[in-house]
Coordinates of C-alpha atoms (C1' of nucleotides) in Angstrom, one line a residue:
Chain A
M1 CA -10.6 3.4 -27.7
T2 CA -10.5 -0.1 -29.2
M3 CA -8.5 -2.6 -27.4
T4 CA -8.3 -6.2 -27.9
Y5 CA -7.8 -8.2 -24.6
P6 CA -7.2 -11.8 -23.8
R7 CA -10.2 -13.7 -22.8
L8 CA -10.3 -14.4 -19.1
N9 CA -9.8 -17.9 -17.8
R10 CA -12.8 -19.1 -15.8
D11 CA -11.5 -22.4 -14.4
G12 CA -11.0 -20.8 -11.0
A13 CA -7.3 -21.3 -11.1
E14 CA -6.8 -17.6 -10.8
P15 CA -9.3 -14.9 -9.6
L16 CA -10.9 -13.0 -12.4
W17 CA -10.0 -9.6 -10.9
M18 CA -6.3 -10.6 -10.9
Q19 CA -6.3 -11.6 -14.5
L20 CA -8.1 -8.4 -15.4
M21 CA -5.7 -6.4 -13.3
R22 CA -2.7 -8.0 -15.1
A23 CA -4.3 -7.4 -18.5
L24 CA -4.8 -3.7 -17.7
R25 CA -1.3 -3.5 -16.2
T26 CA 0.2 -4.9 -19.4
R27 CA -1.4 -2.1 -21.4
I28 CA -0.1 0.5 -19.0
D29 CA 3.4 -1.0 -18.7
S30 CA 3.7 -1.2 -22.5
G31 CA 2.9 2.5 -22.8
E32 CA -0.3 1.8 -24.8
L33 CA -2.1 3.8 -22.2
G34 CA -0.1 6.9 -21.6
P35 CA 0.1 9.1 -18.4
D36 CA -3.2 10.7 -17.4
Q37 CA -5.0 8.8 -20.1
P38 CA -8.4 7.5 -19.0
L39 CA -9.1 3.8 -18.7
P40 CA -12.4 2.5 -20.0
S41 CA -15.2 3.1 -17.4
E42 CA -16.1 0.5 -15.0
A43 CA -19.2 -0.3 -17.0
E44 CA -17.3 -0.6 -20.2
L45 CA -14.7 -2.8 -18.7
S46 CA -17.4 -5.0 -17.2
D47 CA -19.0 -5.4 -20.7
M48 CA -15.6 -5.9 -22.5
F49 CA -14.6 -8.8 -20.3
S50 CA -18.1 -10.1 -19.5
V51 CA -17.5 -9.8 -15.8
S52 CA -19.4 -8.1 -13.0
R53 CA -18.5 -4.6 -11.8
T54 CA -17.4 -6.2 -8.6
V55 CA -14.6 -7.8 -10.5
V56 CA -13.7 -4.6 -12.3
R57 CA -13.6 -2.6 -9.1
E58 CA -11.4 -5.2 -7.4
A59 CA -8.9 -5.1 -10.3
L60 CA -8.9 -1.3 -10.3
R61 CA -8.5 -1.1 -6.6
E62 CA -5.4 -3.2 -6.8
L63 CA -4.0 -1.0 -9.6
V64 CA -4.7 2.1 -7.4
Q65 CA -2.9 0.4 -4.6
Q66 CA 0.0 -0.2 -6.9
R67 CA -0.2 3.5 -7.8
L68 CA -0.4 2.7 -11.5
I69 CA -3.7 4.5 -11.8
Y70 CA -5.7 7.0 -9.9
K71 CA -9.4 7.5 -9.7
V72 CA -11.5 10.6 -9.6
K73 CA -15.1 10.4 -8.5
G74 CA -17.4 11.4 -11.2
R75 CA -14.8 11.3 -13.9
G76 CA -13.1 8.0 -14.2
A77 CA -9.8 6.2 -13.7
F78 CA -6.5 7.5 -15.2
V79 CA -3.0 6.2 -15.6
S80 CA -0.7 7.7 -13.1
P81 CA 1.7 10.3 -14.5
R82 CA 4.6 8.7 -12.6
K83 CA 6.2 5.9 -14.5
T84 CA 7.4 2.7 -12.8
E85 CA 5.6 2.6 -9.6
L86 CA 5.4 -0.7 -7.8
R87 CA 4.9 -1.1 -4.2
F88 CA 7.9 -1.9 -2.1
I89 CA 7.2 -2.3 1.6
G90 CA 9.4 -1.8 4.5
S91 CA 11.4 -4.9 5.1
M92 CA 13.1 -6.7 2.3
S93 CA 11.0 -9.9 2.9
G94 CA 7.8 -8.0 3.4
S95 CA 8.2 -6.2 0.2
A96 CA 8.6 -9.5 -1.7
D97 CA 5.4 -10.7 -0.2
D98 CA 3.6 -7.6 -1.3
L99 CA 4.9 -7.9 -4.8
R100 CA 3.8 -11.5 -4.9
E101 CA 0.4 -10.6 -3.7
S102 CA 0.1 -7.9 -6.4
G103 CA 0.6 -10.6 -9.0
R104 CA 4.3 -10.3 -9.8
R105 CA 6.6 -13.3 -9.9
V106 CA 9.3 -13.0 -7.4
T107 CA 12.3 -15.4 -7.5
T108 CA 15.4 -15.4 -5.2
H109 CA 18.6 -17.0 -6.4
T110 CA 21.5 -17.7 -4.1
V111 CA 24.6 -16.7 -5.7
R112 CA 27.1 -17.5 -3.0
Q113 CA 26.9 -19.1 0.5
A114 CA 29.9 -19.7 2.6
L115 CA 31.6 -19.6 6.0
G116 CA 34.2 -16.9 6.6
E117 CA 35.9 -14.7 9.2
A118 CA 34.3 -11.3 10.0
D119 CA 36.0 -8.4 8.5
E120 CA 36.1 -4.9 10.0
R121 CA 32.8 -3.8 8.6
E122 CA 30.9 -7.0 9.6
A123 CA 32.5 -7.0 13.1
A124 CA 31.5 -3.4 13.7
L125 CA 27.9 -3.8 12.4
L126 CA 27.3 -7.1 14.2
Q127 CA 29.3 -6.0 17.2
I128 CA 31.4 -9.3 17.3
P129 CA 35.1 -9.7 17.5
L130 CA 37.2 -9.3 14.4
G131 CA 37.7 -12.7 12.8
E132 CA 34.7 -14.5 14.5
Q133 CA 33.1 -17.0 12.1
V134 CA 30.2 -15.6 9.9
V135 CA 28.0 -17.1 7.3
R136 CA 28.0 -14.9 4.2
I137 CA 25.2 -15.2 1.7
R138 CA 24.8 -13.3 -1.5
R139 CA 21.4 -13.4 -3.2
L140 CA 19.9 -12.0 -6.2
R141 CA 16.1 -11.3 -6.3
R142 CA 14.2 -10.8 -9.4
V143 CA 10.6 -9.5 -10.2
D144 CA 9.1 -10.9 -13.3
G145 CA 12.6 -12.0 -14.4
Q146 CA 14.0 -8.5 -14.0
P147 CA 16.9 -8.3 -11.5
W148 CA 15.8 -6.0 -8.7
L149 CA 17.8 -6.5 -5.6
L150 CA 21.3 -7.8 -4.8
V151 CA 21.8 -8.6 -1.1
D152 CA 25.0 -9.4 0.8
T153 CA 24.1 -10.8 4.1
A154 CA 26.4 -11.8 7.1
L155 CA 25.3 -13.5 10.2
P156 CA 27.3 -14.8 13.2
A157 CA 27.8 -18.5 12.5
R158 CA 27.3 -19.5 16.2
L159 CA 23.7 -18.2 16.0
V160 CA 22.9 -20.1 12.7
P161 CA 24.9 -23.4 12.7
G162 CA 24.7 -25.2 9.4
L163 CA 23.1 -22.2 7.6
E164 CA 26.0 -22.2 5.1
R165 CA 24.6 -25.6 3.8
A166 CA 20.9 -24.8 3.9
V167 CA 18.9 -24.6 0.7
L168 CA 17.6 -21.1 0.4
E169 CA 16.4 -21.0 -3.2
N170 CA 13.2 -19.0 -3.4
Q171 CA 12.8 -18.7 0.3
S172 CA 12.8 -15.7 2.4
L173 CA 15.9 -15.7 4.6
Y174 CA 13.8 -14.4 7.5
D175 CA 11.4 -17.3 7.2
V176 CA 14.4 -19.7 7.4
L177 CA 15.8 -18.0 10.4
R178 CA 12.5 -18.1 12.1
R179 CA 11.6 -21.7 11.3
R180 CA 15.0 -23.3 11.6
Y181 CA 16.6 -21.3 14.3
G182 CA 13.7 -19.6 16.0
L183 CA 15.2 -16.2 15.4
E184 CA 12.8 -13.3 15.1
P185 CA 14.0 -9.7 14.4
A186 CA 12.8 -7.3 17.1
A187 CA 14.2 -4.2 15.5
A188 CA 16.5 -2.9 12.8
D189 CA 18.4 0.2 11.7
R190 CA 18.8 1.0 8.0
W191 CA 20.8 3.6 6.2
I192 CA 20.1 4.4 2.6
E193 CA 22.4 6.1 0.1
A194 CA 22.5 6.6 -3.6
V195 CA 25.5 4.9 -5.3
F196 CA 26.9 3.5 -8.5
P197 CA 27.5 -0.2 -8.7
D198 CA 30.9 -1.6 -9.4
R199 CA 31.4 -3.7 -12.5
E200 CA 30.4 -7.1 -11.1
D201 CA 27.3 -5.9 -9.2
A202 CA 26.2 -3.9 -12.3
S203 CA 26.3 -7.1 -14.4
M204 CA 24.4 -9.0 -11.7
L205 CA 21.7 -6.3 -11.8
E206 CA 21.9 -5.9 -15.6
V207 CA 22.5 -2.2 -15.4
S208 CA 25.4 0.0 -16.4
T209 CA 28.0 1.1 -13.9
S210 CA 26.5 4.6 -14.3
T211 CA 23.0 3.8 -13.2
P212 CA 22.2 5.3 -9.8
L213 CA 21.1 2.6 -7.3
L214 CA 19.9 2.6 -3.8
G215 CA 22.5 1.2 -1.3
I216 CA 20.9 0.0 1.8
E217 CA 22.8 -1.0 4.9
S218 CA 20.9 -2.8 7.5
V219 CA 21.4 -4.4 10.9
A220 CA 18.7 -6.5 12.6
W221 CA 18.6 -7.1 16.3
L222 CA 17.1 -9.9 18.5
D223 CA 17.4 -7.7 21.6
D224 CA 19.4 -4.7 22.8
N225 CA 22.5 -6.9 23.1
T226 CA 22.3 -9.2 20.2
R227 CA 22.6 -8.2 16.6
F228 CA 22.0 -11.3 14.4
E229 CA 22.0 -10.1 10.8
A230 CA 23.7 -7.4 8.8
Y231 CA 23.3 -6.8 5.1
Y232 CA 24.2 -4.5 2.3
A233 CA 21.7 -4.4 -0.5
L234 CA 21.8 -2.8 -3.9
H235 CA 18.3 -1.9 -5.1
R236 CA 17.2 -0.9 -8.6
S237 CA 14.9 1.9 -7.8
D238 CA 14.1 2.4 -11.5
Q239 CA 12.2 -0.9 -11.0
T240 CA 10.4 -0.3 -7.7
R241 CA 10.9 2.5 -5.4
F242 CA 11.9 1.7 -1.8
Y243 CA 8.9 2.1 0.4
V244 CA 8.8 3.2 4.0
G245 CA 5.5 3.2 5.8
I246 CA 5.2 5.1 9.0
R247 CA 2.3 4.2 11.3
Chain B
M1 CA -16.2 -11.8 23.4
T2 CA -18.7 -9.2 24.5
M3 CA -18.0 -5.8 23.1
T4 CA -20.1 -2.7 23.3
Y5 CA -19.8 -0.6 20.2
P6 CA -21.1 2.7 19.3
R7 CA -24.1 2.7 16.9
L8 CA -23.2 3.7 13.4
N9 CA -24.4 7.0 12.0
R10 CA -26.6 6.5 8.8
D11 CA -27.0 10.0 7.7
G12 CA -24.6 9.4 4.9
A13 CA -22.2 12.0 6.2
E14 CA -19.5 9.3 6.6
P15 CA -19.4 5.9 5.0
L16 CA -20.4 3.0 7.2
W17 CA -17.3 1.1 6.4
M18 CA -15.2 4.0 7.7
Q19 CA -17.1 4.3 11.0
L20 CA -16.8 0.6 11.5
M21 CA -13.1 0.7 10.6
R22 CA -12.6 3.4 13.2
A23 CA -14.6 1.6 15.9
L24 CA -12.5 -1.5 15.4
R25 CA -9.2 0.5 15.4
T26 CA -10.1 2.1 18.7
R27 CA -10.4 -1.3 20.3
I28 CA -7.0 -2.4 18.8
D29 CA -5.2 0.9 19.7
S30 CA -6.5 0.7 23.3
G31 CA -5.1 -2.8 23.7
E32 CA -8.5 -4.2 24.3
L33 CA -7.7 -6.6 21.5
G34 CA -4.2 -7.9 22.0
P35 CA -1.7 -9.1 19.5
D36 CA -2.7 -12.1 17.4
Q37 CA -6.2 -12.1 19.0
P38 CA -9.0 -12.9 16.6
L39 CA -11.6 -10.3 15.7
P40 CA -15.2 -11.3 15.5
S41 CA -15.9 -13.0 12.2
E42 CA -17.3 -11.1 9.3
A43 CA -20.7 -12.5 9.8
E44 CA -20.6 -11.6 13.5
L45 CA -19.6 -8.1 12.8
S46 CA -22.2 -7.8 10.2
D47 CA -24.8 -8.8 12.8
M48 CA -23.4 -6.7 15.6
F49 CA -23.5 -3.5 13.6
S50 CA -26.5 -4.4 11.4
V51 CA -24.5 -3.8 8.2
S52 CA -23.8 -6.0 5.1
R53 CA -20.8 -8.1 4.8
T54 CA -19.7 -5.7 2.0
V55 CA -19.3 -2.9 4.7
V56 CA -17.5 -5.3 7.1
R57 CA -15.1 -6.4 4.4
E58 CA -14.4 -2.9 3.3
A59 CA -13.6 -1.9 6.9
L60 CA -11.3 -4.9 7.4
R61 CA -9.6 -4.3 4.1
E62 CA -8.7 -0.9 5.3
L63 CA -7.3 -2.2 8.6
V64 CA -5.3 -4.8 6.7
Q65 CA -3.9 -2.0 4.6
Q66 CA -2.9 -0.1 7.7
R67 CA -1.2 -3.3 8.9
L68 CA -3.2 -3.3 12.1
I69 CA -4.7 -6.7 11.4
Y70 CA -4.0 -9.6 9.1
K71 CA -6.4 -12.2 7.7
V72 CA -6.1 -15.9 7.3
K73 CA -8.4 -17.6 4.9
G74 CA -10.5 -20.2 6.7
R75 CA -9.6 -18.9 10.1
G76 CA -10.4 -15.3 10.5
A77 CA -8.9 -11.8 11.1
F78 CA -6.3 -11.2 13.7
V79 CA -4.6 -8.2 15.4
S80 CA -1.1 -7.7 14.1
P81 CA 1.7 -8.3 16.6
R82 CA 3.0 -5.0 17.6
K83 CA 6.6 -5.8 17.2
T84 CA 6.5 -6.4 13.5
E85 CA 5.1 -2.9 13.0
L86 CA 7.2 -0.3 11.4
R87 CA 8.1 2.6 13.4
F88 CA 9.9 5.4 11.6
I89 CA 12.4 7.3 13.7
G90 CA 14.4 9.2 11.1
S91 CA 12.0 11.8 9.8
M92 CA 13.4 14.8 8.0
S93 CA 13.3 16.9 11.0
G94 CA 14.3 14.2 13.2
S95 CA 17.5 13.7 11.3
A96 CA 18.2 17.4 11.5
D97 CA 17.8 17.2 15.3
D98 CA 20.3 14.3 15.3
L99 CA 22.8 16.3 13.3
R100 CA 22.4 19.2 15.6
E101 CA 23.0 17.1 18.6
S102 CA 26.1 15.8 17.0
G103 CA 27.5 19.3 17.0
R104 CA 26.8 20.3 13.4
R105 CA 25.3 23.5 12.3
V106 CA 22.0 22.9 10.5
T107 CA 20.3 25.9 8.6
T108 CA 17.2 26.0 6.6
H109 CA 16.6 28.5 3.9
T110 CA 13.2 29.1 2.2
V111 CA 13.8 29.5 -1.4
R112 CA 10.2 29.9 -2.5
Q113 CA 6.9 30.1 -0.8
A114 CA 3.7 30.8 -2.7
L115 CA 0.0 29.9 -3.4
G116 CA -0.9 28.0 -6.5
E117 CA -3.3 25.5 -7.9
A118 CA -2.7 21.8 -7.4
D119 CA -1.3 20.0 -10.5
E120 CA -2.1 16.3 -11.3
R121 CA 0.7 14.9 -9.1
E122 CA -0.1 17.1 -6.1
A123 CA -3.8 16.4 -6.5
A124 CA -3.2 12.7 -6.6
L125 CA -0.8 12.6 -3.7
L126 CA -2.9 14.9 -1.5
Q127 CA -6.2 13.4 -2.8
I128 CA -7.7 16.8 -3.5
P129 CA -9.5 18.0 -6.6
L130 CA -7.3 19.3 -9.5
G131 CA -6.8 22.9 -9.2
E132 CA -7.5 23.3 -5.5
Q133 CA -5.4 25.9 -3.8
V134 CA -2.2 24.7 -2.4
V135 CA 0.7 26.3 -0.6
R136 CA 4.1 25.5 -2.2
I137 CA 7.3 25.7 -0.3
R138 CA 10.8 25.0 -1.5
R139 CA 13.5 24.8 1.1
L140 CA 17.2 24.1 1.1
R141 CA 18.7 22.6 4.2
R142 CA 22.5 22.9 4.9
V143 CA 24.7 21.1 7.3
D144 CA 27.8 23.1 8.2
G145 CA 27.2 25.3 5.2
Q146 CA 27.0 22.3 2.8
P147 CA 23.8 21.9 0.9
W148 CA 22.2 18.6 2.0
L149 CA 18.5 18.5 1.3
L150 CA 16.2 20.3 -1.2
V151 CA 12.6 19.9 -0.3
D152 CA 9.5 20.9 -2.4
T153 CA 6.5 20.8 -0.1
A154 CA 2.8 21.1 -1.1
L155 CA 0.0 21.6 1.4
P156 CA -3.8 22.1 0.9
A157 CA -4.3 26.0 1.5
R158 CA -7.5 25.5 3.4
L159 CA -5.7 23.5 6.0
V160 CA -3.0 26.1 6.5
P161 CA -4.5 29.6 5.8
G162 CA -1.7 32.2 5.7
L163 CA 1.2 29.8 5.5
E164 CA 2.4 31.3 2.3
R165 CA 3.2 34.4 4.3
A166 CA 4.7 32.8 7.4
V167 CA 8.3 33.2 8.2
L168 CA 9.8 29.7 8.2
E169 CA 13.5 30.5 8.2
N170 CA 15.4 28.0 10.2
Q171 CA 12.3 26.4 11.6
S172 CA 11.0 22.9 11.2
L173 CA 7.9 22.9 9.1
Y174 CA 6.4 20.3 11.2
D175 CA 6.9 22.5 14.3
V176 CA 5.1 25.4 12.5
L177 CA 2.3 23.2 11.5
R178 CA 1.8 21.8 14.9
R179 CA 2.1 25.1 16.7
R180 CA 0.3 27.4 14.3
Y181 CA -2.4 25.1 13.0
G182 CA -2.5 22.2 15.5
L183 CA -1.7 19.7 12.7
E184 CA 0.0 16.6 13.8
P185 CA 1.0 13.9 11.4
A186 CA -0.5 10.5 12.2
A187 CA 1.1 8.5 9.5
A188 CA 3.1 8.8 6.4
D189 CA 4.1 6.9 3.2
R190 CA 7.5 7.5 1.7
W191 CA 9.1 6.2 -1.5
I192 CA 12.8 6.4 -2.0
E193 CA 14.6 6.2 -5.4
A194 CA 18.1 7.0 -6.7
V195 CA 18.0 9.8 -9.3
F196 CA 20.1 12.4 -11.0
P197 CA 19.1 16.1 -10.4
D198 CA 18.2 18.4 -13.1
R199 CA 20.4 21.4 -13.8
E200 CA 18.6 23.8 -11.4
D201 CA 18.4 21.3 -8.5
A202 CA 22.0 20.3 -9.0
S203 CA 23.2 23.9 -8.7
M204 CA 21.1 24.4 -5.6
L205 CA 22.8 21.4 -4.0
E206 CA 26.2 22.3 -5.4
V207 CA 26.7 18.9 -7.2
S208 CA 27.0 18.0 -10.9
T209 CA 24.0 16.6 -12.7
S210 CA 25.7 13.2 -12.7
T211 CA 25.8 12.8 -9.0
P212 CA 23.4 10.2 -7.8
L213 CA 21.0 11.5 -5.2
L214 CA 18.1 10.2 -3.1
G215 CA 14.7 11.2 -4.3
I216 CA 12.1 10.9 -1.5
E217 CA 8.4 11.3 -2.1
S218 CA 6.3 11.5 1.0
V219 CA 2.7 11.9 1.9
A220 CA 1.7 12.6 5.5
W221 CA -1.8 12.0 6.9
L222 CA -3.9 13.4 9.7
D223 CA -6.3 10.5 9.4
D224 CA -7.4 8.0 6.8
N225 CA -9.2 10.6 4.8
T226 CA -7.1 13.7 5.3
R227 CA -3.6 14.0 3.7
F228 CA -2.1 17.2 4.7
E229 CA 1.4 17.3 3.4
A230 CA 3.3 16.1 0.3
Y231 CA 6.8 16.6 -0.5
Y232 CA 9.5 15.6 -2.8
A233 CA 12.9 15.9 -1.5
L234 CA 16.4 15.5 -3.0
H235 CA 19.0 14.3 -0.6
R236 CA 22.7 14.3 -0.9
S237 CA 23.5 10.9 0.6
D238 CA 27.2 11.5 0.2
Q239 CA 26.8 13.9 3.0
T240 CA 24.6 11.9 5.4
R241 CA 22.9 8.7 4.8
F242 CA 19.1 8.5 5.0
Y243 CA 18.3 6.6 8.2
V244 CA 15.3 4.4 8.8
G245 CA 14.7 2.8 12.2
I246 CA 12.3 -0.1 12.6
R247 CA 11.1 -0.8 16.1
Chain C
dC1 C1' -4.8 -44.9 20.3
dC2 C1' -4.5 -43.0 15.8
dC3 C1' -6.3 -41.7 11.5
dG4 C1' -9.6 -40.1 8.4
dC5 C1' -13.6 -37.9 7.3
dA6 C1' -18.0 -35.2 7.9
dG7 C1' -19.6 -30.9 9.0
dA8 C1' -19.3 -26.4 11.0
dC9 C1' -17.2 -22.1 10.3
dC10 C1' -14.5 -18.8 8.1
dT11 C1' -12.6 -15.9 4.3
dG12 C1' -12.3 -15.3 -1.0
dT13 C1' -14.6 -14.6 -5.2
dA14 C1' -18.4 -13.3 -8.1
dA15 C1' -23.0 -11.6 -9.8
dT16 C1' -26.7 -8.3 -9.5
dG17 C1' -29.4 -4.4 -8.3
dA18 C1' -29.9 0.1 -6.3
dC19 C1' -29.2 4.8 -5.2
dA20 C1' -26.0 8.9 -3.8
dG21 C1' -23.3 12.3 -5.4
dG22 C1' -19.5 14.4 -8.4
dT23 C1' -18.4 15.9 -13.3
dC24 C1' -19.2 17.3 -17.8
dT25 C1' -21.9 18.8 -21.9
dG26 C1' -25.2 21.0 -24.5
dC27 C1' -29.4 23.5 -24.7
dG28 C1' -32.2 27.3 -23.8
dG29 C1' -33.5 31.5 -21.3
dG30 C1' -32.1 36.0 -20.0
Chain D
dC1 C1' -22.8 36.1 -25.0
dC2 C1' -23.2 34.2 -20.6
dC3 C1' -25.3 31.6 -17.0
dG4 C1' -27.8 28.0 -15.1
dC5 C1' -29.8 23.7 -15.3
dA6 C1' -31.2 19.1 -17.1
dG7 C1' -29.5 14.9 -18.2
dA8 C1' -25.9 11.6 -19.3
dC9 C1' -22.1 9.5 -17.3
dC10 C1' -19.0 8.2 -13.8
dT11 C1' -17.4 6.5 -9.3
dG12 C1' -18.7 5.5 -4.3
dT13 C1' -21.5 3.1 -1.2
dC14 C1' -24.4 -0.6 0.3
dA15 C1' -27.4 -4.8 0.4
dT16 C1' -28.2 -9.5 -0.8
dT17 C1' -27.2 -14.1 -2.5
dA18 C1' -24.3 -17.9 -3.8
dC19 C1' -20.7 -20.9 -4.0
dA20 C1' -15.6 -22.2 -3.7
dG21 C1' -12.1 -23.6 -0.8
dG22 C1' -9.1 -23.4 3.6
dT23 C1' -9.3 -24.6 8.7
dC24 C1' -10.7 -26.8 12.7
dT25 C1' -13.2 -30.0 15.7
dG26 C1' -15.2 -34.1 17.0
dC27 C1' -16.9 -38.6 16.0
dG28 C1' -16.3 -43.2 14.6
dG29 C1' -13.9 -47.1 12.4
dG30 C1' -9.7 -49.6 12.3

DNA sequence: CCCGCAGACCTGTAATGACAGGTCTGCGGG
DNA sequence: CCCGCAGACCTGTCATTACAGGTCTGCGGG
């Protein structure tokens, strides 16, 4: 197997293992390394990139974590048979953190942000009177430039005064809620279904209207009596599967 | 902080990092180390247990993975606050219980049940050698007569001897595993995606091949080293949405 | 009193060396 | 022809050393 790889940058700006991980992932994503094909051994990779086995193992560990490869003691490391497997952790914001940590570029763009009056669905989810003021936020999240998640959030305006004017670009909404309003979710309920997007949502996510997506409805609570956030998210599970960890 | 810890076993039967990880986890689970309290530093742990920092870091890495601790560069490692932890309420059987409680008739029919040899996917999910004996079970669950869930389960045969001959009709598999083999899941990972069924699965679920379904891949663990059940389930979310509670 | 900085302390990254133990292949004896 | 075993190869585990860079505390100058 002859592969030409970019030389690693040793200025310390980015860890060697992360650069190596990305280099390997590129080959896997591109299909250059097919399912169940072996990667070069740790010793070979160590030679090819002139790094220690420590660096190689760190890079491989990360890829195993991302489920892009699997290792068999005594045999080697192999490309996972499953195709697009990124890690997507529990909460929406948590998952973005994980993706970032795994070396992906995550951006969040706020499409709409406005005050309005709660409709039937929002009133029921947030358990507030019909017509109470809510802040509505529509955001599109991308991973490495690829649309990934479209979220429509509604919050009771009295809990988050001024949020309709806050700058949210590339920030986790939960971080803003915590830092600006001291709101910390204590619990959440989520319901997941498989749906087709309507024309507008499909174009936002850059898929056809016949692509099956995950629809995730969520309500977050401050305590038993206060629901402070409801959202409906459309999730491209062809990009990253929705992950639920149970501990 | 004075802590008495068990001495580590150096006979090679179990890796040192794993023993250390377990020792630390015991303190965390018992509440001896409260939320956001710092663990001893890596150097201290290294001294306390007479192991290299390599071992300590490996143990801590595993605990971070399990989300029991978090680390801050320059400060140390801390116990995760309990409340941010994910608790999963709606397991497959749990949701069936919910449905039953709501007055619906839930039936489970075993379609196939046989011994076989683990393929790549099963081997990777269960972390067993390729070709090891597994028990495979395919079940169809109905709600009020309507197909609702199609589950393909695989379990290492050595953990569940004779399961391929057990009568499972209308029983929760988890109940059988607990009662007959004393197996209790300690944790699980699940990945959810939106997919189309193939022809066979579609006819089982009585939908067309262009109906979007939830595909749920799951691995359940007894402990960090023993994975005892893997399944892939197809779920008709037009019937009941998949529920995830986070507490 | 406040600010800035040195130094202690901590985790992150990296290199190197060593050995255990699982996997595979090919050779040679039966 | 088959079986078993040596040896090559591979990942897993562990120890040691070194330095980078983030965090915190306390001291001293303004």
